[in-house]
GROMACS .gro file of C-alpha atoms in nm:
model
  184
    1UNK     CA    1  -0.787  -1.039  -0.376
    2UNK     CA    2  -0.844  -0.641  -0.102
    3UNK     CA    3  -1.098  -0.385  -0.180
    4UNK     CA    4  -1.108  -0.145   0.089
    5UNK     CA    5  -1.391   0.181   0.023
    6UNK     CA    6  -1.274   0.518   0.048
    7UNK     CA    7  -1.655   0.585   0.027
    8UNK     CA    8  -1.960   0.603  -0.192
    9UNK     CA    9  -1.803   0.638  -0.537
   10UNK     CA   10  -1.475   0.519  -0.426
   11UNK     CA   11  -1.226   0.265  -0.309
   12UNK     CA   12  -0.911   0.157  -0.397
   13UNK     CA   13  -0.791  -0.303  -0.468
   14UNK     CA   14  -0.527  -0.482  -0.589
   15UNK     CA   15  -0.442  -0.502  -0.840
   16UNK     CA   16  -0.443  -0.825  -1.047
   17UNK     CA   17  -0.420  -0.952  -1.474
   18UNK     CA   18  -0.743  -0.879  -1.484
   19UNK     CA   19  -0.689  -0.506  -1.449
   20UNK     CA   20  -0.400  -0.507  -1.742
   21UNK     CA   21  -0.600  -0.323  -2.037
   22UNK     CA   22  -0.774  -0.070  -1.814
   23UNK     CA   23  -0.424  -0.065  -1.627
   24UNK     CA   24  -0.200  -0.010  -1.994
   25UNK     CA   25  -0.512   0.276  -2.057
   26UNK     CA   26  -0.546   0.453  -1.849
   27UNK     CA   27  -0.111   0.510  -1.830
   28UNK     CA   28  -0.149   0.518  -2.169
   29UNK     CA   29  -0.444   0.795  -2.196
   30UNK     CA   30  -0.184   1.088  -1.889
   31UNK     CA   31   0.197   0.912  -2.054
   32UNK     CA   32   0.267   1.236  -2.107
   33UNK     CA   33   0.203   1.473  -1.798
   34UNK     CA   34   0.280   1.097  -1.557
   35UNK     CA   35   0.626   1.033  -1.834
   36UNK     CA   36   0.710   1.419  -1.669
   37UNK     CA   37   0.793   1.292  -1.295
   38UNK     CA   38   0.795   0.934  -1.434
   39UNK     CA   39   0.965   0.665  -1.540
   40UNK     CA   40   0.752   0.429  -1.629
   41UNK     CA   41   0.566   0.568  -1.825
   42UNK     CA   42   0.810   0.525  -2.181
   43UNK     CA   43   0.855   0.185  -2.056
   44UNK     CA   44   0.511   0.085  -2.089
   45UNK     CA   45   0.444   0.031  -2.441
   46UNK     CA   46   0.199  -0.175  -2.459
   47UNK     CA   47  -0.049  -0.482  -2.177
   48UNK     CA   48   0.165  -0.724  -2.193
   49UNK     CA   49   0.342  -0.470  -1.978
   50UNK     CA   50   0.114  -0.367  -1.741
   51UNK     CA   51   0.071  -0.808  -1.690
   52UNK     CA   52   0.459  -0.817  -1.604
   53UNK     CA   53   0.414  -0.480  -1.404
   54UNK     CA   54   0.069  -0.695  -1.244
   55UNK     CA   55   0.254  -1.037  -1.143
   56UNK     CA   56   0.547  -0.851  -1.025
   57UNK     CA   57   0.298  -0.666  -0.790
   58UNK     CA   58   0.152  -0.992  -0.673
   59UNK     CA   59   0.437  -1.187  -0.630
   60UNK     CA   60   0.605  -0.883  -0.357
   61UNK     CA   61   0.244  -0.877  -0.198
   62UNK     CA   62   0.232  -1.271  -0.176
   63UNK     CA   63   0.609  -1.230   0.063
   64UNK     CA   64   0.428  -0.937   0.180
   65UNK     CA   65   0.744  -0.643  -0.007
   66UNK     CA   66   0.454  -0.451  -0.148
   67UNK     CA   67   0.193  -0.323  -0.391
   68UNK     CA   68   0.018  -0.178  -0.582
   69UNK     CA   69  -0.390  -0.127  -0.613
   70UNK     CA   70  -0.593   0.056  -0.802
   71UNK     CA   71  -0.807   0.394  -0.731
   72UNK     CA   72  -1.163   0.354  -0.884
   73UNK     CA   73  -1.371   0.649  -0.851
   74UNK     CA   74  -1.671   0.624  -1.017
   75UNK     CA   75  -1.653   0.256  -1.172
   76UNK     CA   76  -1.349   0.371  -1.363
   77UNK     CA   77  -0.957   0.336  -1.262
   78UNK     CA   78  -0.845   0.672  -1.135
   79UNK     CA   79  -0.444   0.637  -1.100
   80UNK     CA   80  -0.258   0.327  -0.820
   81UNK     CA   81  -0.095   0.340  -0.504
   82UNK     CA   82   0.125   0.126  -0.309
   83UNK     CA   83   0.398   0.011  -0.072
   84UNK     CA   84   0.669   0.035  -0.316
   85UNK     CA   85   0.847  -0.195  -0.001
   86UNK     CA   86   0.834  -0.336   0.346
   87UNK     CA   87   1.101  -0.317   0.543
   88UNK     CA   88   1.012  -0.547   0.792
   89UNK     CA   89   1.389  -0.508   0.960
   90UNK     CA   90   1.334  -0.112   1.003
   91UNK     CA   91   0.990  -0.123   1.033
   92UNK     CA   92   0.901   0.137   0.767
   93UNK     CA   93   0.758   0.165   0.413
   94UNK     CA   94   0.744   0.391   0.101
   95UNK     CA   95   0.413   0.529  -0.012
   96UNK     CA   96   0.415   0.558  -0.394
   97UNK     CA   97   0.157   0.739  -0.586
   98UNK     CA   98   0.014   0.841  -0.930
   99UNK     CA   99  -0.360   0.955  -1.081
  100UNK     CA  100  -0.475   1.031  -1.447
  101UNK     CA  101  -0.464   1.387  -1.472
  102UNK     CA  102  -0.856   1.375  -1.479
  103UNK     CA  103  -0.890   1.285  -1.140
  104UNK     CA  104  -0.659   1.476  -0.991
  105UNK     CA  105  -0.711   1.720  -0.753
  106UNK     CA  106  -1.083   1.571  -0.611
  107UNK     CA  107  -0.826   1.409  -0.248
  108UNK     CA  108  -0.797   1.081  -0.401
  109UNK     CA  109  -0.434   1.050  -0.366
  110UNK     CA  110  -0.503   1.194  -0.046
  111UNK     CA  111  -0.764   1.002   0.081
  112UNK     CA  112  -0.590   0.661  -0.072
  113UNK     CA  113  -0.305   0.720   0.168
  114UNK     CA  114  -0.513   0.769   0.465
  115UNK     CA  115  -0.546   0.406   0.414
  116UNK     CA  116  -0.201   0.280   0.320
  117UNK     CA  117  -0.041   0.498   0.650
  118UNK     CA  118  -0.334   0.335   0.876
  119UNK     CA  119  -0.290  -0.007   0.758
  120UNK     CA  120   0.113   0.085   0.777
  121UNK     CA  121   0.057   0.162   1.178
  122UNK     CA  122  -0.243  -0.045   1.253
  123UNK     CA  123  -0.153  -0.365   1.112
  124UNK     CA  124   0.190  -0.379   0.998
  125UNK     CA  125   0.317  -0.251   1.325
  126UNK     CA  126   0.516  -0.027   1.111
  127UNK     CA  127   0.739   0.298   1.275
  128UNK     CA  128   0.757   0.507   0.970
  129UNK     CA  129   0.609   0.574   0.612
  130UNK     CA  130   0.777   0.772   0.380
  131UNK     CA  131   0.685   0.958   0.074
  132UNK     CA  132   0.986   1.045  -0.224
  133UNK     CA  133   0.883   1.351  -0.411
  134UNK     CA  134   1.063   1.536  -0.693
  135UNK     CA  135   1.154   1.895  -0.548
  136UNK     CA  136   0.936   2.025  -0.858
  137UNK     CA  137   0.628   1.793  -0.811
  138UNK     CA  138   0.384   2.076  -0.654
  139UNK     CA  139   0.063   1.876  -0.685
  140UNK     CA  140   0.266   1.554  -0.544
  141UNK     CA  141   0.491   1.818  -0.236
  142UNK     CA  142   0.153   1.903  -0.096
  143UNK     CA  143  -0.034   1.533  -0.006
  144UNK     CA  144   0.330   1.464   0.248
  145UNK     CA  145   0.323   1.839   0.379
  146UNK     CA  146  -0.105   1.784   0.401
  147UNK     CA  147  -0.114   1.461   0.619
  148UNK     CA  148   0.115   1.552   0.772
  149UNK     CA  149   0.508   1.417   0.747
  150UNK     CA  150   0.855   1.605   0.768
  151UNK     CA  151   1.081   1.692   0.533
  152UNK     CA  152   1.357   1.526   0.619
  153UNK     CA  153   1.615   1.545   0.373
  154UNK     CA  154   1.664   1.681  -0.031
  155UNK     CA  155   1.942   1.416  -0.188
  156UNK     CA  156   2.026   1.621  -0.531
  157UNK     CA  157   2.008   1.514  -0.884
  158UNK     CA  158   1.837   1.185  -0.787
  159UNK     CA  159   1.692   1.093  -1.120
  160UNK     CA  160   1.679   1.181  -1.454
  161UNK     CA  161   1.342   1.212  -1.720
  162UNK     CA  162   1.380   1.363  -1.999
  163UNK     CA  163   1.725   1.482  -2.070
  164UNK     CA  164   1.687   1.735  -1.674
  165UNK     CA  165   1.832   1.557  -1.309
  166UNK     CA  166   1.550   1.635  -1.077
  167UNK     CA  167   1.671   1.618  -0.693
  168UNK     CA  168   1.409   1.433  -0.435
  169UNK     CA  169   1.235   1.523  -0.130
  170UNK     CA  170   1.250   1.296   0.057
  171UNK     CA  171   0.910   1.297   0.362
  172UNK     CA  172   0.797   1.101   0.658
  173UNK     CA  173   0.633   1.054   0.939
  174UNK     CA  174   0.599   0.822   1.241
  175UNK     CA  175   0.372   0.631   1.420
  176UNK     CA  176   0.322   0.844   1.690
  177UNK     CA  177   0.252   1.193   1.479
  178UNK     CA  178   0.030   0.979   1.275
  179UNK     CA  179  -0.137   0.854   1.661
  180UNK     CA  180  -0.180   1.179   1.797
  181UNK     CA  181  -0.186   1.398   1.453
  182UNK     CA  182  -0.537   1.686   1.512
  183UNK     CA  183  -0.654   1.590   1.229
  184UNK     CA  184  -0.556   1.484   0.896
   0.00000   0.00000   0.00000
């Protein structure tokens, strides 16, 4: 499908069925850390689950309603990023992302997010990109803040994970803000 180079060691590419096993193993190896903030690790118990996820993502891609791509670094699947949906009537989308623990803190999610933001504004002609994160997920909150997103609000008790309720911060970035940025 598509592949976009970030640098000599890193690229993003649309997840395909052939990636199901590698995706499952990355989730399985990072189940505890990912499960702290996300629902899907608990629901991903076998390779067939990742195959079904990829199939749904490809169907969403085909219907222009979002998709998930893998983030590869040094030849290994490091995580995933995608548009959770594409709302053409309101010209907006939401970006989601996650990385395995060994790949955090080296800028992979930030660089991949920049690519998706550029694509959303320049190719899809959207007006707004959102990123939603749990208030206590400091690493994930740092990304939209670093890229110039504005905190638009907080939803209390948005989701329940591991028996605990988490609030969710909604960050937004408008096309004009991105195009007029000094540098991120």
